[in-house]
CSV table of C-alpha atoms in Angstrom, one decimal:
chain,number,residue,atom,x,y,z
A,1,MET,CA,54.2,90.9,97.6
A,2,ASP,CA,55.1,90.7,93.7
A,3,TYR,CA,57.8,93.2,94.3
A,4,LEU,CA,59.0,91.3,97.3
A,5,PHE,CA,59.6,88.1,95.4
A,6,ARG,CA,61.3,89.7,92.5
A,7,PHE,CA,63.6,91.3,94.9
A,8,ARG,CA,64.3,88.2,96.8
A,9,SER,CA,64.6,85.8,93.5
A,10,SER,CA,67.0,88.4,92.1
A,11,TYR,CA,69.0,88.4,95.3
A,12,CYS,CA,69.3,84.8,95.4
A,13,TRP,CA,70.7,85.0,91.7
A,14,MET,CA,73.0,87.7,92.5
A,15,LEU,CA,74.3,86.0,95.5
A,16,VAL,CA,75.7,83.2,93.5
A,17,ILE,CA,77.3,85.4,91.3
A,18,PHE,CA,79.1,87.4,93.9
A,19,ILE,CA,80.1,84.3,95.9
A,20,THR,CA,81.6,82.8,92.6
A,21,GLY,CA,83.5,85.8,92.3
A,22,GLN,CA,84.9,85.7,95.5
A,23,VAL,CA,85.9,81.9,95.5
A,24,GLU,CA,87.8,82.6,91.9
A,25,PHE,CA,89.5,86.0,93.1
A,26,GLY,CA,90.4,84.6,96.5
A,27,TRP,CA,88.8,87.2,98.6
A,28,THR,CA,89.5,85.6,101.8
A,29,ASN,CA,89.1,88.9,103.8
A,30,VAL,CA,87.5,92.3,102.7
A,31,ALA,CA,86.9,93.8,106.3
A,32,ALA,CA,88.2,97.1,105.3
A,33,ILE,CA,85.9,97.5,102.5
A,34,GLY,CA,82.9,99.9,103.4
A,35,ILE,CA,79.6,100.9,101.2
A,36,ASN,CA,77.9,104.1,101.4
A,37,TYR,CA,74.0,103.5,101.8
A,38,GLY,CA,72.0,106.5,100.7
A,39,GLN,CA,68.3,106.8,100.2
A,40,ILE,CA,67.6,109.5,98.1
A,41,ALA,CA,64.9,107.5,96.2
A,42,ASN,CA,61.6,106.6,96.2
A,43,ASN,CA,62.0,102.7,95.2
A,44,LEU,CA,64.5,101.3,97.3
A,45,PRO,CA,63.9,97.9,99.3
A,46,SER,CA,63.2,97.7,102.9
A,47,PRO,CA,66.6,97.9,105.3
A,48,ASP,CA,65.9,94.6,106.0
A,49,GLU,CA,66.3,93.4,102.7
A,50,VAL,CA,69.4,95.5,102.1
A,51,VAL,CA,71.4,93.4,105.0
A,52,PRO,CA,72.3,90.4,103.0
A,53,LEU,CA,72.9,92.7,100.1
A,54,VAL,CA,76.0,94.5,101.9
A,55,LYS,CA,77.4,90.9,103.3
A,56,SER,CA,77.1,89.7,99.9
A,57,ILE,CA,79.7,92.0,98.4
A,58,GLY,CA,82.0,91.4,101.5
A,59,ALA,CA,81.3,95.0,103.0
A,60,THR,CA,81.8,94.8,106.7
A,61,LYS,CA,81.3,98.6,106.9
A,62,VAL,CA,78.0,100.8,105.9
A,63,LYS,CA,78.1,104.7,105.9
A,64,LEU,CA,74.9,106.3,106.3
A,65,TYR,CA,73.8,110.0,105.6
A,66,ASP,CA,71.8,110.1,108.8
A,67,ALA,CA,70.7,108.1,111.5
A,68,ASP,CA,67.7,106.1,110.1
A,69,PRO,CA,66.2,104.1,113.0
A,70,ARG,CA,65.0,101.5,110.6
A,71,VAL,CA,68.4,100.9,109.0
A,72,LEU,CA,70.0,100.8,112.7
A,73,ARG,CA,67.4,98.3,113.7
A,74,SER,CA,68.0,96.3,110.9
A,75,PHE,CA,71.8,95.8,111.2
A,76,ALA,CA,71.4,95.0,114.9
A,77,ASN,CA,73.5,91.7,115.6
A,78,THR,CA,75.4,91.5,112.1
A,79,GLY,CA,78.5,92.7,113.4
A,80,VAL,CA,78.6,95.4,110.6
A,81,GLU,CA,80.1,98.7,111.6
A,82,ILE,CA,77.9,101.7,111.1
A,83,MET,CA,79.3,105.2,110.7
A,84,VAL,CA,76.1,107.6,111.0
A,85,GLY,CA,76.0,111.0,109.6
A,86,LEU,CA,74.5,114.6,111.0
A,87,GLY,CA,74.1,116.7,108.1
A,88,ASN,CA,75.1,120.1,107.5
A,89,GLU,CA,71.7,121.4,108.5
A,90,TYR,CA,72.5,120.4,112.1
A,91,MET,CA,75.8,122.4,112.5
A,92,SER,CA,74.3,125.4,114.3
A,93,LYS,CA,72.1,123.4,116.7
A,94,MET,CA,74.9,121.0,117.5
A,95,GLN,CA,77.1,123.5,119.0
A,96,ASP,CA,74.7,123.3,122.0
A,97,PRO,CA,76.1,120.5,124.2
A,98,LYS,CA,72.6,119.8,125.7
A,99,GLN,CA,71.0,119.6,122.0
A,100,ALA,CA,74.0,117.2,121.0
A,101,GLN,CA,73.4,114.9,123.9
A,102,ALA,CA,69.7,114.8,123.2
A,103,TRP,CA,70.5,113.9,119.7
A,104,ILE,CA,72.8,110.9,120.7
A,105,LYS,CA,70.4,109.8,123.6
A,106,SER,CA,67.9,109.6,120.7
A,107,ASN,CA,69.6,108.6,117.7
A,108,VAL,CA,72.7,106.6,118.8
A,109,GLN,CA,72.5,105.2,122.3
A,110,PRO,CA,69.3,103.4,121.9
A,111,TYR,CA,70.7,101.0,119.4
A,112,LEU,CA,74.0,100.3,120.9
A,113,PRO,CA,75.6,97.8,121.3
A,114,ALA,CA,73.6,95.6,119.5
A,115,THR,CA,74.2,97.8,116.4
A,116,LYS,CA,77.8,98.6,115.9
A,117,ILE,CA,77.9,102.0,115.6
A,118,THR,CA,81.6,103.1,115.7
A,119,CYS,CA,81.6,106.6,114.1
A,120,ILE,CA,79.8,109.8,113.7
A,121,PHE,CA,80.5,112.4,111.0
A,122,VAL,CA,79.6,115.8,111.4
A,123,GLY,CA,79.1,117.7,108.5
A,124,ASN,CA,79.7,116.7,104.8
A,125,GLU,CA,82.7,118.6,103.0
A,126,VAL,CA,81.5,121.7,105.1
A,127,LEU,CA,84.9,123.3,104.3
A,128,THR,CA,84.6,123.7,100.5
A,129,PHE,CA,81.1,125.0,100.5
A,130,ASN,CA,82.2,128.6,101.1
A,131,ASP,CA,79.9,129.2,103.8
A,132,THR,CA,81.4,130.8,106.7
A,133,SER,CA,78.7,130.2,109.1
A,134,LEU,CA,79.0,126.5,108.6
A,135,THR,CA,83.0,126.5,108.5
A,136,ASP,CA,82.6,128.5,111.9
A,137,ASN,CA,80.2,126.1,113.4
A,138,LEU,CA,82.2,122.8,112.3
A,139,LEU,CA,84.8,122.4,115.2
A,140,PRO,CA,82.0,123.5,118.0
A,141,ALA,CA,79.6,121.1,116.8
A,142,MET,CA,82.3,118.2,116.6
A,143,GLN,CA,83.4,119.2,120.0
A,144,SER,CA,79.8,119.1,121.6
A,145,VAL,CA,79.2,115.8,120.1
A,146,HIS,CA,82.2,114.4,121.5
A,147,THR,CA,81.6,115.8,124.9
A,148,ALA,CA,78.2,114.2,124.9
A,149,LEU,CA,79.6,110.8,124.0
A,150,GLN,CA,81.9,111.4,126.7
A,151,ASN,CA,79.1,112.4,129.2
A,152,LEU,CA,77.2,109.0,128.2
A,153,GLY,CA,80.3,106.9,128.4
A,154,LEU,CA,80.4,106.1,124.7
A,155,ASP,CA,83.6,108.2,123.7
A,156,LYS,CA,85.6,105.1,123.7
A,157,GLN,CA,83.3,103.1,121.0
A,158,VAL,CA,82.2,105.7,119.0
A,159,THR,CA,84.4,108.5,117.4
A,160,VAL,CA,83.7,111.9,116.0
A,161,THR,CA,85.2,113.2,112.7
A,162,THR,CA,83.9,115.2,109.4
A,163,THR,CA,84.3,114.5,105.4
A,164,HIS,CA,86.3,116.6,103.3
A,165,SER,CA,86.0,117.0,99.5
A,166,LEU,CA,89.8,116.7,97.7
A,167,ALA,CA,89.0,120.6,97.0
A,168,VAL,CA,90.9,121.0,100.6
A,169,LEU,CA,94.1,120.7,98.7
A,170,GLU,CA,96.1,123.3,97.0
A,171,LYS,CA,98.3,120.6,95.5
A,172,SER,CA,98.2,117.1,95.0
A,173,TYR,CA,101.0,116.4,92.2
A,174,PRO,CA,103.1,114.9,92.9
A,175,PRO,CA,101.9,113.1,96.0
A,176,SER,CA,105.0,113.9,98.2
A,177,ALA,CA,104.0,117.7,97.7
A,178,GLY,CA,100.6,117.5,98.8
A,179,ALA,CA,99.3,120.6,100.5
A,180,PHE,CA,96.4,122.0,101.9
A,181,ARG,CA,94.8,125.3,100.6
A,182,PRO,CA,96.3,128.1,102.8
A,183,ASP,CA,93.0,129.8,103.4
A,184,LEU,CA,91.5,126.5,104.9
A,185,GLU,CA,94.6,125.8,107.3
A,186,PRO,CA,93.4,128.1,110.0
A,187,CYS,CA,90.3,126.3,110.1
A,188,LEU,CA,91.9,122.7,109.4
A,189,SER,CA,94.5,123.1,112.1
A,190,PRO,CA,92.2,123.0,115.3
A,191,ILE,CA,90.0,120.2,113.6
A,192,LEU,CA,93.1,118.2,113.0
A,193,SER,CA,94.4,118.7,116.7
A,194,PHE,CA,91.0,117.7,117.9
A,195,GLN,CA,90.9,114.5,116.0
A,196,SER,CA,94.5,113.7,116.8
A,197,LYS,CA,93.6,113.9,120.5
A,198,THR,CA,90.4,111.9,120.1
A,199,GLY,CA,91.6,109.3,117.7
A,200,SER,CA,89.4,109.7,115.0
A,201,PRO,CA,90.2,109.5,111.3
A,202,PHE,CA,90.5,112.1,108.5
A,203,LEU,CA,87.9,111.1,106.0
A,204,ILE,CA,88.2,112.2,102.4
A,205,ASN,CA,86.0,111.8,99.3
A,206,ALA,CA,88.1,110.9,96.2
A,207,TYR,CA,86.6,110.5,92.7
A,208,PRO,CA,89.3,109.6,89.9
A,209,TYR,CA,86.3,109.5,87.8
A,210,PHE,CA,86.3,113.1,87.6
A,211,ALA,CA,89.5,113.6,86.4
A,212,TYR,CA,88.8,111.2,83.6
A,213,LYS,CA,85.7,112.7,82.7
A,214,ASP,CA,87.2,116.5,82.3
A,215,ASN,CA,90.1,115.2,80.6
A,216,PRO,CA,89.4,112.0,78.6
A,217,LYS,CA,92.1,112.5,76.2
A,218,GLN,CA,94.8,113.4,78.7
A,219,VAL,CA,94.2,111.1,81.7
A,220,PRO,CA,94.9,107.3,80.9
A,221,LEU,CA,92.0,105.2,81.7
A,222,GLU,CA,93.9,102.3,82.7
A,223,PHE,CA,95.6,104.8,85.3
A,224,VAL,CA,92.0,105.3,87.0
A,225,LEU,CA,90.9,102.0,86.7
A,226,PHE,CA,93.4,99.9,88.5
A,227,GLN,CA,94.6,98.2,85.4
A,228,PRO,CA,97.9,97.4,84.2
A,229,ASN,CA,100.0,100.2,83.1
A,230,GLN,CA,103.5,101.8,83.5
A,231,GLY,CA,102.4,104.5,86.1
A,232,VAL,CA,104.2,107.4,87.4
A,233,VAL,CA,107.1,107.8,89.8
A,234,ASP,CA,107.2,110.6,92.4
A,235,SER,CA,110.6,112.3,91.6
A,236,SER,CA,111.2,113.2,95.0
A,237,THR,CA,110.5,110.0,96.7
A,238,GLY,CA,111.2,107.4,94.1
A,239,LEU,CA,107.8,106.0,95.0
A,240,HIS,CA,105.8,104.3,91.9
A,241,TYR,CA,102.1,104.8,91.6
A,242,ASP,CA,100.1,102.6,89.1
A,243,ASN,CA,96.3,104.0,90.0
A,244,MET,CA,95.2,107.3,90.8
A,245,LEU,CA,93.5,106.9,94.0
A,246,PHE,CA,96.7,105.8,95.7
A,247,MET,CA,98.1,109.0,94.5
A,248,GLN,CA,95.3,111.3,96.1
A,249,ILE,CA,95.5,109.0,99.2
A,250,ASP,CA,99.3,109.8,99.7
A,251,ALA,CA,98.8,113.6,98.6
A,252,VAL,CA,96.4,113.9,101.7
A,253,TYR,CA,99.1,112.0,103.8
A,254,SER,CA,101.6,114.5,102.6
A,255,ALA,CA,99.4,117.7,103.5
A,256,LEU,CA,98.4,116.2,106.9
A,257,ALA,CA,102.5,115.6,107.6
A,258,SER,CA,103.3,119.2,106.5
A,259,LEU,CA,101.1,120.4,109.4
A,260,GLY,CA,102.4,117.9,111.7
A,261,TYR,CA,99.8,115.2,111.7
A,262,ASN,CA,101.6,112.5,110.1
A,263,LYS,CA,100.0,109.8,112.3
A,264,LEU,CA,96.4,110.8,111.7
A,265,PRO,CA,94.9,107.9,109.5
A,266,VAL,CA,93.3,108.3,106.3
A,267,HIS,CA,90.0,106.8,105.3
A,268,ILE,CA,88.4,107.2,101.9
A,269,SER,CA,84.7,108.0,102.9
A,270,GLU,CA,83.5,107.9,99.2
A,271,THR,CA,84.9,106.8,95.9
A,272,GLY,CA,82.8,105.3,93.2
A,273,TRP,CA,82.5,105.4,89.0
A,274,PRO,CA,79.1,105.8,87.4
A,275,SER,CA,77.6,103.3,85.0
A,276,LYS,CA,75.6,105.8,83.0
A,277,GLY,CA,75.8,109.6,82.3
A,278,ASP,CA,75.0,112.2,80.0
A,279,GLN,CA,76.7,112.5,76.6
A,280,ASP,CA,79.2,114.9,77.9
A,281,GLU,CA,80.0,112.6,81.0
A,282,ALA,CA,83.0,110.8,79.4
A,283,GLY,CA,83.7,107.2,80.9
A,284,ALA,CA,80.1,106.6,82.5
A,285,THR,CA,79.6,102.9,81.6
A,286,PRO,CA,79.0,99.7,83.0
A,287,GLU,CA,82.1,98.2,81.8
A,288,ASN,CA,84.3,101.1,83.2
A,289,ALA,CA,82.0,101.2,86.6
A,290,LYS,CA,82.6,97.5,86.8
A,291,LYS,CA,86.6,97.8,86.5
A,292,TYR,CA,86.7,100.3,89.0
A,293,ASN,CA,84.7,99.1,91.6
A,294,GLY,CA,85.6,95.5,91.1
A,295,ASN,CA,89.4,96.1,90.8
A,296,LEU,CA,89.4,98.2,93.8
A,297,ILE,CA,87.5,95.6,96.1
A,298,LYS,CA,89.9,93.1,94.9
A,299,LEU,CA,92.9,95.1,95.4
A,300,VAL,CA,91.8,95.9,98.9
A,301,ALA,CA,91.0,92.4,99.6
A,302,GLN,CA,94.7,91.3,98.6
A,303,SER,CA,96.5,90.6,101.8
A,304,THR,CA,99.7,91.5,100.1
A,305,LYS,CA,98.6,95.0,98.9
A,306,LYS,CA,98.0,96.5,102.3
A,307,GLY,CA,98.3,100.1,101.8
A,308,THR,CA,99.7,102.8,99.5
A,309,PRO,CA,103.2,103.4,98.4
A,310,MET,CA,103.8,106.1,101.0
A,311,ARG,CA,102.1,104.0,103.9
A,312,PRO,CA,102.7,100.4,102.7
A,313,ASN,CA,101.8,99.1,106.3
A,314,SER,CA,98.7,101.2,106.7
A,315,ASP,CA,95.6,99.5,106.5
A,316,LEU,CA,93.2,100.5,103.4
A,317,ASN,CA,89.8,101.8,104.7
A,318,ILE,CA,87.8,102.5,101.7
A,319,TYR,CA,83.8,103.0,101.3
A,320,VAL,CA,82.7,102.5,98.0
A,321,PHE,CA,79.7,104.8,96.7
A,322,ALA,CA,77.4,103.8,96.3
A,323,LEU,CA,74.9,100.8,97.2
A,324,PHE,CA,71.9,101.8,95.0
A,325,ASN,CA,71.3,104.0,92.2
A,326,GLU,CA,69.0,106.6,93.5
A,327,ASN,CA,66.4,108.0,91.4
A,328,MET,CA,65.5,111.1,93.0
A,329,LYS,CA,68.8,112.7,93.2
A,330,PRO,CA,69.2,115.9,91.3
A,331,GLY,CA,72.0,116.8,88.8
A,332,PRO,CA,73.3,114.9,85.7
A,333,THR,CA,72.4,111.4,85.0
A,334,SER,CA,75.5,110.2,86.5
A,335,GLU,CA,74.4,111.4,89.9
A,336,ARG,CA,71.4,108.7,89.8
A,337,ASN,CA,73.8,105.7,88.7
A,338,TYR,CA,76.6,105.3,91.0
A,339,GLY,CA,74.8,102.4,92.6
A,340,LEU,CA,76.4,98.6,92.7
A,341,PHE,CA,72.7,97.5,92.6
A,342,LYS,CA,69.5,98.6,91.0
A,343,PRO,CA,66.7,99.0,93.3
A,344,ASP,CA,65.4,95.8,92.9
A,345,GLY,CA,68.3,94.1,94.2
A,346,THR,CA,69.8,93.0,90.9
A,347,PRO,CA,73.5,94.3,90.3
A,348,ALA,CA,73.8,97.4,88.3
A,349,TYR,CA,76.5,95.7,86.2
A,350,SER,CA,78.0,92.2,86.4
A,351,LEU,CA,80.7,93.2,89.0
A,352,GLY,CA,81.4,89.6,89.7
A,353,LEU,CA,81.0,87.6,86.5
A,354,ALA,CA,82.8,90.2,84.6
A,355,THR,CA,86.2,89.6,85.9
A,356,THR,CA,85.9,85.8,86.5
A,357,ALA,CA,84.7,85.2,82.9
A,358,SER,CA,88.1,86.2,81.6
A,359,PRO,CA,90.6,86.0,84.7
A,360,SER,CA,93.7,86.1,82.5
A,361,SER,CA,92.6,89.2,80.5
A,362,SER,CA,95.0,91.7,81.2
A,363,SER,CA,92.1,94.1,80.3
A,364,ASP,CA,90.6,93.3,83.6
A,365,GLY,CA,93.7,93.0,85.4
A,366,VAL,CA,93.9,94.8,88.9
A,367,SER,CA,96.9,97.2,89.3
A,368,GLY,CA,98.8,97.2,92.6
A,369,ASN,CA,100.9,99.8,94.3
A,370,SER,CA,104.4,98.3,93.6
A,371,SER,CA,104.8,96.4,90.3
A,372,ASN,CA,107.2,97.3,87.5
A,373,SER,CA,108.7,101.2,88.0
A,374,GLY,CA,108.8,103.6,85.2
A,375,VAL,CA,106.9,106.7,84.1
A,376,ASN,CA,103.8,106.6,81.7
A,377,GLY,CA,104.4,107.6,78.4
A,378,GLY,CA,101.2,109.3,77.9
A,379,ALA,CA,99.9,112.4,79.5
A,380,PRO,CA,99.6,112.5,83.2
A,381,PRO,CA,96.8,112.1,85.6
A,382,LEU,CA,95.3,115.3,86.5
A,383,PRO,CA,94.6,116.3,90.0
A,384,PRO,CA,91.4,115.1,91.3
A,385,SER,CA,88.0,116.9,90.8
A,386,SER,CA,86.2,115.7,93.9
A,387,SER,CA,82.8,115.0,95.4
A,388,THR,CA,80.8,118.3,96.7
A,389,GLY,CA,78.1,116.6,99.0
A,390,TYR,CA,75.7,113.8,99.0
A,391,LEU,CA,73.1,115.4,97.1
A,392,SER,CA,75.2,116.5,94.2
A,393,ILE,CA,78.8,114.8,94.0
A,394,SER,CA,79.5,115.5,90.7
A,395,SER,CA,79.4,119.4,90.6
A,396,ALA,CA,82.0,121.5,91.8
A,397,THR,CA,81.3,123.7,95.0
A,398,SER,CA,84.8,125.2,95.1
A,399,PRO,CA,85.2,128.6,92.9
A,400,VAL,CA,86.1,127.6,89.3
A,401,SER,CA,89.2,130.0,89.5
A,402,HIS,CA,90.5,127.7,92.0
A,403,THR,CA,89.8,124.4,90.4
A,404,SER,CA,91.5,125.9,87.0
A,405,THR,CA,94.2,127.2,89.2
A,406,VAL,CA,95.0,123.5,90.4
A,407,ALA,CA,94.7,121.9,87.2
A,408,LEU,CA,97.0,124.5,85.5
A,409,LEU,CA,99.7,124.0,88.4
A,410,PHE,CA,99.3,120.3,87.9
A,411,TYR,CA,100.0,120.5,84.2
A,412,PHE,CA,102.8,122.6,84.7
A,413,SER,CA,104.5,120.5,87.3
A,414,PHE,CA,103.7,117.4,85.3
A,415,PHE,CA,105.4,118.8,82.1
A,416,ILE,CA,108.2,120.1,83.7
A,417,PHE,CA,109.0,116.6,85.5
A,418,PHE,CA,108.1,114.9,82.2
A,419,PHE,CA,110.3,116.7,79.8
A,420,SER,CA,113.0,116.7,82.4
A,421,LEU,CA,113.0,112.8,81.8
A,422,ILE,CA,113.3,113.2,78.1
A,423,LEU,CA,116.3,115.8,78.4
A,424,LEU,CA,118.1,113.2,80.3
């Protein structure tokens, strides 16, 4: 009882903060903002108490990593769109259409239409686990789940997709040259064909934080935190980028276009910044987390900043990672500190007040996608490291040699570009 009182009291205080932030920011619509709701913790509030927290940040979409019936019941009649997940451990079983249909009958159908389940993601970053059995099972599992939805008459309201790590890219700089790893294309092409036919989005987990953490002296902090900076120009397209996340998104669009899927929408299924980390985890501070997530939410909410430089007319669909700090996640300290909220419902950092306290300060300014042009005089942003699965998002799953190769290719490409400008 005492816990519930503390939670509700702290929530009321927090709600005032976020409402104040929204009024001063002019957040008239944040329909494209989603939140990842993980539960690897033993101290989280009940799902019923989570609903007002989700609404307080203006999120209208929630991504789960399972199909927890308590959560699905709690979000009934709220209008919040729910994406449920089938973990990698289900891949083999879901190849069987009968088992896929049984799972949907038990975990999805009973909650419709009261709970607005709109998507099922089958597998998390499967293609970069270097597990051939998982890779081989992915598309058949996706197809079986979709067929089951068709048989139950649910395929028009629930789509089927999967999430990917940015490690599926062989090249990400400049964004116009984005390309998938050649070794993954035989697996990706039929998956993309399936998604194109069924109308599901391409989901990518993108973390500019990792690029900064790995190279804090080379990666401009302003560039990854959506703060004012000179930015970078893609020499092939002339498009100007003043934040790394938009570069990552457009690199994915380019990679899709290179395989003939230029109309497939890209959604960011995970992105975030930790508020605490170990000594070797540069940049993991409450201040940086506040700037990244606060500026990102503000940027998406601005009606004048609809898309990326390459896709200015495409809606931004972004799921922030994560709703709570989760105390039972393995790995470095940062893994347990991605949450916007502490388990008692209070903000992990003052996301609303921090920016409104100094609205004219350039240090908290938000960087859009088409301000001044020019090239950043400092060192370039590196290609992104990426999340590697829900249990551990900060450790690499792809081979070290591949990650190092991508980094070296990026450095080489940038410096050729940079010095060519000097010579001119």
